[in-house]
Coordinates of C-alpha atoms in Angstrom, one line a residue:
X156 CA 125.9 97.3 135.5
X157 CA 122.3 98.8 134.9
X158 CA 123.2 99.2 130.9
X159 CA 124.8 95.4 130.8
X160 CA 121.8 94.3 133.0
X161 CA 119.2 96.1 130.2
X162 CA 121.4 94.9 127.3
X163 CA 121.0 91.0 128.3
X164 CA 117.2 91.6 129.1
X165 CA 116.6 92.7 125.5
X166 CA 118.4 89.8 124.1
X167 CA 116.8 87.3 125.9
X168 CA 112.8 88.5 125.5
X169 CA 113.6 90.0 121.8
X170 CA 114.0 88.9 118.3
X171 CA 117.3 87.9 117.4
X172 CA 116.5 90.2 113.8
X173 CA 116.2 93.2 115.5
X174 CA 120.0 94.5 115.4
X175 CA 121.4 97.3 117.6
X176 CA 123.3 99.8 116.6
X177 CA 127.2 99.7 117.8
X178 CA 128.9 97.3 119.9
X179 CA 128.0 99.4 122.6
X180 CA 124.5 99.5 122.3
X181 CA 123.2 102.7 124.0
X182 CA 119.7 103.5 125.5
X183 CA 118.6 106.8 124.9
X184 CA 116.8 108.4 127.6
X185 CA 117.1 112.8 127.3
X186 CA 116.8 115.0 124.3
X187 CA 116.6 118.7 123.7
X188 CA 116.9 120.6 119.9
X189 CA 119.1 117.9 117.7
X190 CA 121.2 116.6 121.0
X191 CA 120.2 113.0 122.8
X192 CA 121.8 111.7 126.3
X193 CA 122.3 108.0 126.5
X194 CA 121.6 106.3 130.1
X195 CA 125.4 106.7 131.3
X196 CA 125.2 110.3 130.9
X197 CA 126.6 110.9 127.3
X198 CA 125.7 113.4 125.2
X199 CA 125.1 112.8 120.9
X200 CA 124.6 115.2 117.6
X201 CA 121.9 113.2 116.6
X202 CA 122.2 113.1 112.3
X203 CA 119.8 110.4 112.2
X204 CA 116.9 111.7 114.4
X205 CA 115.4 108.0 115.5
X206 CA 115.1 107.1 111.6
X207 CA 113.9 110.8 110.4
X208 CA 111.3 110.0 112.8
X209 CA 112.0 113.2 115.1
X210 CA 111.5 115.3 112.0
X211 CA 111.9 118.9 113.9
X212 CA 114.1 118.4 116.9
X213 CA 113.7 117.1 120.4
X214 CA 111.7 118.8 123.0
X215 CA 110.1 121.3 121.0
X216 CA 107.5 123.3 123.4
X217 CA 104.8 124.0 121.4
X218 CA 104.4 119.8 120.3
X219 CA 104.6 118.9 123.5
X220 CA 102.7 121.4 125.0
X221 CA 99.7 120.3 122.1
X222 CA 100.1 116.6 123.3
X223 CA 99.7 117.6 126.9
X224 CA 96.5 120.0 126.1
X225 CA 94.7 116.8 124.3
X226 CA 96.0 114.2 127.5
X227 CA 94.2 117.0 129.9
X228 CA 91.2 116.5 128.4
X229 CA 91.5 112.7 129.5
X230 CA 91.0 110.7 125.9
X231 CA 93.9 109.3 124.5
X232 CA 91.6 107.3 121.7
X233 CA 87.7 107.2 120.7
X234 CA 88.3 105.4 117.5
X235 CA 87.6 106.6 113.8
X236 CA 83.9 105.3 114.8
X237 CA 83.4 109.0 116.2
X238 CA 84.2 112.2 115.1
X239 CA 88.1 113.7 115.7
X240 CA 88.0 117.5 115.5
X241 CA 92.4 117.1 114.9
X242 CA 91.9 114.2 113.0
X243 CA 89.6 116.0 110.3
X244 CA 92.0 119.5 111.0
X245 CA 94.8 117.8 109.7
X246 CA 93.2 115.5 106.7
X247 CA 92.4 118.6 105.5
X248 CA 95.8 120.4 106.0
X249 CA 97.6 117.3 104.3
X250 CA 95.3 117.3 101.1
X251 CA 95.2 120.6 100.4
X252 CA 99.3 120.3 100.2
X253 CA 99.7 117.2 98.3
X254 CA 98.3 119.0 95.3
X255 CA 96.2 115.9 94.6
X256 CA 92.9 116.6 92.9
X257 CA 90.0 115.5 95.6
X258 CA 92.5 114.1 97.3
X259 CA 91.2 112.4 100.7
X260 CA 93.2 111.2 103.2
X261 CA 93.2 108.1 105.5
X262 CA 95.6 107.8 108.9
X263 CA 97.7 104.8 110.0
X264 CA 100.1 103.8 112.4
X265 CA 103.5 103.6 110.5
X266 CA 105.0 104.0 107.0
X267 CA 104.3 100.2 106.6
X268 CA 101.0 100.3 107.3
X269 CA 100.7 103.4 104.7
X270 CA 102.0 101.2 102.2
X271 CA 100.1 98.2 103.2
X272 CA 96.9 100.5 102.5
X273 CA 97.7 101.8 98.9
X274 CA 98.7 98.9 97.6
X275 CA 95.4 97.5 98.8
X276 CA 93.4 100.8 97.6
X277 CA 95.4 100.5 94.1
X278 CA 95.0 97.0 93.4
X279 CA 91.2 96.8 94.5
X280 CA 90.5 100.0 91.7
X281 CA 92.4 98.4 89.1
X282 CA 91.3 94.9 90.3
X283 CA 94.8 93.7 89.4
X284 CA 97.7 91.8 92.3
X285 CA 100.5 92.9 89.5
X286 CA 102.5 95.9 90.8
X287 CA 105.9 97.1 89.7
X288 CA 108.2 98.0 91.8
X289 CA 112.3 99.4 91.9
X290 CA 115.0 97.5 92.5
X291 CA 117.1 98.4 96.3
X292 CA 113.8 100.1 97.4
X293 CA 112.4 99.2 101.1
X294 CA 108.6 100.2 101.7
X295 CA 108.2 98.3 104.8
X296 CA 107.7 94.9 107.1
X297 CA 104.0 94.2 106.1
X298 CA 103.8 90.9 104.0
X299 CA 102.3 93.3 100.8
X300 CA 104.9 96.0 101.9
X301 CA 108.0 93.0 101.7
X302 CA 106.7 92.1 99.0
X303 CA 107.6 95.2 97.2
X304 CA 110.9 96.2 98.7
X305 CA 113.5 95.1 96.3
X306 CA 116.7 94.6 99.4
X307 CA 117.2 91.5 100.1
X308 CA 118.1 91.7 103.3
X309 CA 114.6 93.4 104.3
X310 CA 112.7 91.2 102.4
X311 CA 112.3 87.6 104.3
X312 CA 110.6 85.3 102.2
X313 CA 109.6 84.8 98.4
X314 CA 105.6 84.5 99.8
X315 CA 103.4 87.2 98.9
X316 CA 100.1 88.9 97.7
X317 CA 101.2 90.2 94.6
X318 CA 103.2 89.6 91.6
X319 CA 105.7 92.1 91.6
X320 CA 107.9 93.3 88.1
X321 CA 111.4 95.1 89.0
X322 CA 112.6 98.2 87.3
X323 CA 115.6 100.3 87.0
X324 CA 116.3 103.7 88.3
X325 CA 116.3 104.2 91.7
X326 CA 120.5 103.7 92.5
X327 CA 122.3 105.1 89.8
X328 CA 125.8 104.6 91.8
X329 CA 125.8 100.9 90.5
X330 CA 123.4 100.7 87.7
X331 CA 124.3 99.4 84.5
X332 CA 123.2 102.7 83.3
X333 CA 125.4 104.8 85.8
X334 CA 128.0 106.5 83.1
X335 CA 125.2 107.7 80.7
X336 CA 124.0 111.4 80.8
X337 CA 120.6 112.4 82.9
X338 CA 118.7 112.5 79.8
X339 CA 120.3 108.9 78.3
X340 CA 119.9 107.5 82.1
X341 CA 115.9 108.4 82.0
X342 CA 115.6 107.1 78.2
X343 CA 117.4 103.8 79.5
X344 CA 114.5 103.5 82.5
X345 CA 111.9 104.1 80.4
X346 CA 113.0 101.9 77.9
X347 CA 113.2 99.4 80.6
X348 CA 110.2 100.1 82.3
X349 CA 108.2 99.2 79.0
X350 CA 110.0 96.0 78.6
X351 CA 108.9 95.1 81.9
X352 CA 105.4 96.0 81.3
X353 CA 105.3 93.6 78.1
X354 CA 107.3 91.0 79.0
X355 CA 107.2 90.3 82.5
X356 CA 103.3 91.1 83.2
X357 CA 99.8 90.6 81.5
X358 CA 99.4 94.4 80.9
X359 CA 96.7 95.4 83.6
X360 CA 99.3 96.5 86.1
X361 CA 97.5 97.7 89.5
X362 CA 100.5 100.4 90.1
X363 CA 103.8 101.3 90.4
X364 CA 105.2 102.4 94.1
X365 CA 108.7 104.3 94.3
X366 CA 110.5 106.3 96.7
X367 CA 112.1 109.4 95.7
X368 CA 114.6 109.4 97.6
X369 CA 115.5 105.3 98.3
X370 CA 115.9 104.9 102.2
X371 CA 116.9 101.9 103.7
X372 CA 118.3 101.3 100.5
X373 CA 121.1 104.1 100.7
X374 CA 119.8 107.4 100.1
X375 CA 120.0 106.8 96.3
X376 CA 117.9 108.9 93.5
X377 CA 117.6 109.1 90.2
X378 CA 117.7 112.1 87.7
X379 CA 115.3 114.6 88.3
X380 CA 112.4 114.2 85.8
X381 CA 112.8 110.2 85.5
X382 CA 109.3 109.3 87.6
X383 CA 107.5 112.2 85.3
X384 CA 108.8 110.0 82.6
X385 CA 107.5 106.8 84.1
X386 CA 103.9 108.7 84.6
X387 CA 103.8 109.0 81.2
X388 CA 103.8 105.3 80.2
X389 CA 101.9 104.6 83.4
X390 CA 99.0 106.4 82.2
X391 CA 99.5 105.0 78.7
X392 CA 98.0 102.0 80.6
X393 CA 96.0 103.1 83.6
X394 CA 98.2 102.2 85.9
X395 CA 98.5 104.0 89.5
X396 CA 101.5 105.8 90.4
X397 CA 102.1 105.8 94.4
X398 CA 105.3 108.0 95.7
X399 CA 106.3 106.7 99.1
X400 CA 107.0 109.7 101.0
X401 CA 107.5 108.4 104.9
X402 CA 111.6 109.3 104.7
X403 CA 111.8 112.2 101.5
X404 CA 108.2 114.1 103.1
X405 CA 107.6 117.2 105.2
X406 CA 110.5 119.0 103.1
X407 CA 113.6 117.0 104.1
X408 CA 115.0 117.1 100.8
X409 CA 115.2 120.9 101.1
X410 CA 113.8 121.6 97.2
X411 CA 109.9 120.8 97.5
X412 CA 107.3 120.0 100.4
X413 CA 107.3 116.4 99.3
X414 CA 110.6 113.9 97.6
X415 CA 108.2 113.9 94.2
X416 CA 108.0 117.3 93.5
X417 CA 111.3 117.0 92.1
X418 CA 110.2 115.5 89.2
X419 CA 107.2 117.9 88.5
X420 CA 104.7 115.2 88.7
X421 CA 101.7 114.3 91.1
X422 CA 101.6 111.2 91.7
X423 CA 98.0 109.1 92.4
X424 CA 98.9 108.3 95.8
X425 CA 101.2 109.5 98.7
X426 CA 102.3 107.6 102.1
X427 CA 103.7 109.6 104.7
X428 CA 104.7 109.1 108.4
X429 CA 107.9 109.1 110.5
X430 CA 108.3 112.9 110.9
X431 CA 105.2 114.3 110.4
X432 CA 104.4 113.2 114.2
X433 CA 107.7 114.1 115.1
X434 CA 107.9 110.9 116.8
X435 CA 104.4 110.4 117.6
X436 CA 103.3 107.1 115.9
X437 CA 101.7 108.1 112.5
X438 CA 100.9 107.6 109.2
X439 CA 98.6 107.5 106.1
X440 CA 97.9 107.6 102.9
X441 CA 96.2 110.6 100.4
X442 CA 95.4 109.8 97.0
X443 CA 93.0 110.8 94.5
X444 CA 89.7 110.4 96.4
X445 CA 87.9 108.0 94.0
X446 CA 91.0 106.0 94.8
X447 CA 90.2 105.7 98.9
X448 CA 86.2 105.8 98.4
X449 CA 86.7 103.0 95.7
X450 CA 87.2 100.4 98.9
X451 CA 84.4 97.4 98.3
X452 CA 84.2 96.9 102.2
X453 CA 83.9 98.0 105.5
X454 CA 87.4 98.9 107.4
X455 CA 88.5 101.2 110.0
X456 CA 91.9 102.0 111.8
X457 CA 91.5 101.4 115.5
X458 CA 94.4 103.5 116.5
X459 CA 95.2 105.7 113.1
X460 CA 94.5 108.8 113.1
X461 CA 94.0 109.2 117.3
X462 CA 93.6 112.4 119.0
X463 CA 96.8 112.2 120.7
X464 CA 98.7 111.7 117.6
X465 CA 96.8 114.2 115.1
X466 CA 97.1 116.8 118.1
X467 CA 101.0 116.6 118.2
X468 CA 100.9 116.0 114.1
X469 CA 99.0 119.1 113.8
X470 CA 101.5 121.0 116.0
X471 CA 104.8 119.6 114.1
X472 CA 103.3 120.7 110.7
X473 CA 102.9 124.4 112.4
X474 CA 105.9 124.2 113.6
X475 CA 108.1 123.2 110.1
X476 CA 106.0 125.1 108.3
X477 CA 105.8 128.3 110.1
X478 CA 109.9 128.0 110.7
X479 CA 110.2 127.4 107.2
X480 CA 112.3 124.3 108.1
X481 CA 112.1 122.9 104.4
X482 CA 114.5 126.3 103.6
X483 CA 116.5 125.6 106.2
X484 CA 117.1 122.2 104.9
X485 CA 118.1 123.3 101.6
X486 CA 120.6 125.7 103.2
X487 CA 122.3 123.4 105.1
X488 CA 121.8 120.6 103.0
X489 CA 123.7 121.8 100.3
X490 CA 126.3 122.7 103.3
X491 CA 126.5 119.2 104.2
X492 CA 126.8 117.6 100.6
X493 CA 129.7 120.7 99.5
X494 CA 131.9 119.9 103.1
X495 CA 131.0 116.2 102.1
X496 CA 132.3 115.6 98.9
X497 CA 135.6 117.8 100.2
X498 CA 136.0 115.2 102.4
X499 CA 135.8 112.8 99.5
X500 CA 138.4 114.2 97.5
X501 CA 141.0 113.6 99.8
X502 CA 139.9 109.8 100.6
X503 CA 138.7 107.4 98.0
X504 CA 137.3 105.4 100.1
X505 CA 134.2 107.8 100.3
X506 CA 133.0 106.6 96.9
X507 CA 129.9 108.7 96.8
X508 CA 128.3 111.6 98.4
X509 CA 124.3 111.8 97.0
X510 CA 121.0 113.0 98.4
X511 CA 119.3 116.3 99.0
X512 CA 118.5 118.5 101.8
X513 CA 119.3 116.8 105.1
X514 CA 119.1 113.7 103.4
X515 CA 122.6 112.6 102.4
X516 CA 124.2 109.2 101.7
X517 CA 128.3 108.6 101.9
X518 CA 128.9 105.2 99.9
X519 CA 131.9 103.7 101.0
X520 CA 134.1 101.4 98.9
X521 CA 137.1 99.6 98.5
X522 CA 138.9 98.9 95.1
X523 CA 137.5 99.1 91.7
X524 CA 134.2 100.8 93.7
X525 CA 133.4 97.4 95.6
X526 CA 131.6 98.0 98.2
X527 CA 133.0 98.0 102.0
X528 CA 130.5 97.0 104.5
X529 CA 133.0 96.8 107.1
X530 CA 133.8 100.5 106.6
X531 CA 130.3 101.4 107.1
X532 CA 130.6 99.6 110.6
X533 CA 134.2 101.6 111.6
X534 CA 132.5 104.7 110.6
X535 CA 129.8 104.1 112.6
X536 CA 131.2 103.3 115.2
X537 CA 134.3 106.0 114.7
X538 CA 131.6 109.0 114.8
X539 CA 129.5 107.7 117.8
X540 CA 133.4 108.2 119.3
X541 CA 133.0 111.6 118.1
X542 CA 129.6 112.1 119.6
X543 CA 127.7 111.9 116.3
X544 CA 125.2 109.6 115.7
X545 CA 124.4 108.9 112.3
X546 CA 122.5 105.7 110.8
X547 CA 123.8 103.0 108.0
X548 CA 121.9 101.2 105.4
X549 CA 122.3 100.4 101.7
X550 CA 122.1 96.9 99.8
X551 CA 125.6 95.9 100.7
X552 CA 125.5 97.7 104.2
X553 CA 128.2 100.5 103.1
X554 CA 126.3 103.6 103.3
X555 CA 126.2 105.8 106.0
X556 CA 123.0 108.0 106.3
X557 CA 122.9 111.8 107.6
X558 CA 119.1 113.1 108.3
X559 CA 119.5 115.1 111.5
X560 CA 116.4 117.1 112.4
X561 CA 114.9 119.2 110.3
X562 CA 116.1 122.6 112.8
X563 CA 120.1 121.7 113.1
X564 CA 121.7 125.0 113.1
X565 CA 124.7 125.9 110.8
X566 CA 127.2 125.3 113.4
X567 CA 125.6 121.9 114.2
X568 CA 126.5 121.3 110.5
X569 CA 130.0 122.4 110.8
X570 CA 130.6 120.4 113.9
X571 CA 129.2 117.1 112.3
X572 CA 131.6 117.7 109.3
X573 CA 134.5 117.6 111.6
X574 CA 132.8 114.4 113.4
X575 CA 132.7 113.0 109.4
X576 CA 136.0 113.9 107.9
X577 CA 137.7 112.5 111.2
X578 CA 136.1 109.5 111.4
X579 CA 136.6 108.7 107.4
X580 CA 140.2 109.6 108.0
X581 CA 140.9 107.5 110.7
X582 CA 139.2 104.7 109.1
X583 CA 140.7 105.1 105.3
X584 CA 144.1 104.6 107.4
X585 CA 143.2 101.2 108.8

């Protein structure tokens, strides 16, 4: 009765828009290394780690014992009016990695709030509201950060503060450019992204934003080398690039530190969040520093950048770094993607098996490639059966996500495979 009881309290005080997971719900209340306990005592793999939030695991001693040391000291918060010692530590930490010239760094709350502040920082340099933007990308629930997320279905109204120009590239499973080569595919974005620029704006773009790695959207990427490509017409024109790193940063995709580096470019502007605070709220931006000092007024973040939330941030990038958790990413990554697409050639109705590192999309699809949403729900709710617990997304709501934590061991690996296969089994006999 408690869980029914709790389950009826949230849908009568919360918004109807803010969807639960299974038909079960399930309240989450232990976790230790990649496993979480639900309030009626069951135990999950956890393959989607609170969004990619919990970036390194659960319980991890020396974040928690960090967090702990700054809550002794009795402040939680002083505000950015006052000097924070772990606030300035870790500015420093993040801009000397995102190998952006005097790059500077300013903390937020959230990935949206990231966004909300480069789009600002960009468009108050170039003194432009004209951004470009990729189609099936998601960058947040800020009214800029909507504005610029090309899903409909996280996108609530047509309102915003800037005139936004789609482009191609970001999900090659369904573009109209899908069957060309990697070379032809890039020559086809470019192509498009200058027919955008001279027919769809007045030239003095403020920037372009992209994931590298589209999140909400599926777990979709381009070509290597495509957003090097778009830097070059970019800076043909002055225009900003910002790489929205809060789902492909910290070394998730296994290959590079950051989702970018993939295409041997640095960008103008990073965001970052979710697992850098290893599910601590926090985020920011770093850019090139007369990008942030180029701000015409006063502003502060009341809560960005607190010493609660820098002290545990500090401790999580110790902790992936000095565990090398980007390589073990890579490892098990391509484990995951090999055992996936296995998987895939026995049933057809795992269309496509993308992503890097532990960050892996399964499209799932009916005839002719259509998409099947309602498989995405039976698989979600056949591994939760299985004890794993994975996440679901894409524009049509038929891609399940994997992004466990960023320690899941090799035979954590194995056993979600068997979770996987089984569940895509039962449901491709339905």
């Amino acid at each position: 009765m408690a869980h029914d009881e709790l389950l009826a309290r949230h849908r009568a005080v919360l918004p109807d828009w803010m969807a639960l997971y299974y038909d079960h719900p399930i309240e989450i209340t232990r976790g230790s290394g990649r496993h979480v306990t639900d309030g009626e005592g069951r135990t999950y793999l956890d393959f989607f780690a609170g969004i990619l939030t919990n970036g390194v695991g659960y319980d991890i001693a020396e974040i928690s014992d960090a967090i702990r040391s700054q809550i002794d000291t009795g402040v939680l918060h002083s505000s950015t009016l006052y000097l924070i010692r772990s606030q300035v530590e870790l500015a420093e930490r993040i801009a000397g990695l995102s190998g952006i010239p005097d790059a500077k760094v300013f903390f937020t709350n959230s990935g949206t709030e990231a966004n909300e502040t480069a789009l600002m920082l960009a468009c108050g340099h170039r003194r432009s509201d004209q951004v470009l933007a990729l189609r099936n990308s998601y960058h947040g629930r800020g009214f800029a950060a909507t504005g610029v997320t090309g899903l409909r279905a996280w996108s609530p109204t047509a309102l915003s503060p800037l005139k936004v120009a789609w482009v191609h590239g970001g999900y090659r499973y369904r573009s109209p450019f899908r069957d060309l080569s990697d070379a032809d595919y890039v020559a086809a974005c470019v192509a498009d992204l200058r027919d955008v620029l001279n027919t769809a704006t007045s030239g003095d773009v403020a920037c372009m934003i992209v994931e590298p790695i589209q999140g909400v959207g599926g777990f979709t990427l381009p070509p290597d080398g495509l957003f090097a490509a778009f830097k070059e017409v970019l800076d043909e024109h002055g225009i900003l690039l910002i790489s929205d790193e809060v789902q492909t940063g910290w070394g998730r995709t296994g290959e590079h530190f950051w989702g970018i580096g993939a295409h041997g470019v640095t960008p103008d502007a990073m965001t970052f969040a979710k697992g850098l605070g290893n599910g601590l709220a926090i985020g920011g931006v770093v850019a090139r520093g007369d990008v942030v000092d180029g701000l015409t007024a006063n502003s502060i973040s009341t809560f960005g950048g607190n010493p609660v939330s820098t002290a545990g941030a500090l401790a999580t990038l110790d902790y992936l770094l000095g565990h090398d958790l980007q390589s073990n990413a890579a490892k098990l990554g391509a484990r995951l993607i090999s055992g996936l697409r296995d998987v895939a050639a026995d049933h057809p109705l795992l269309g496509d098996v993308r992503g890097k590192g532990l960050m892996v999309g399964l499209e799932l699809v009916g005839e002719d490639r259509a998409p099947d949403p309602a498989a995405g729900v039976a698989v979600l709710e056949a591994t939760r059966e299985r004890g794993l617990l994975v996440g679901k997304g894409g524009l049509h709501g038929n891609v399940i996500r994997l992004a466990p934590p960023l320690s899941v061991t090799a035979d954590e690996v194995e056993e979600a495979l068997v979770a996987l296969r089984d569940a895509i089994a039962e449901v491709s006999a339905r």
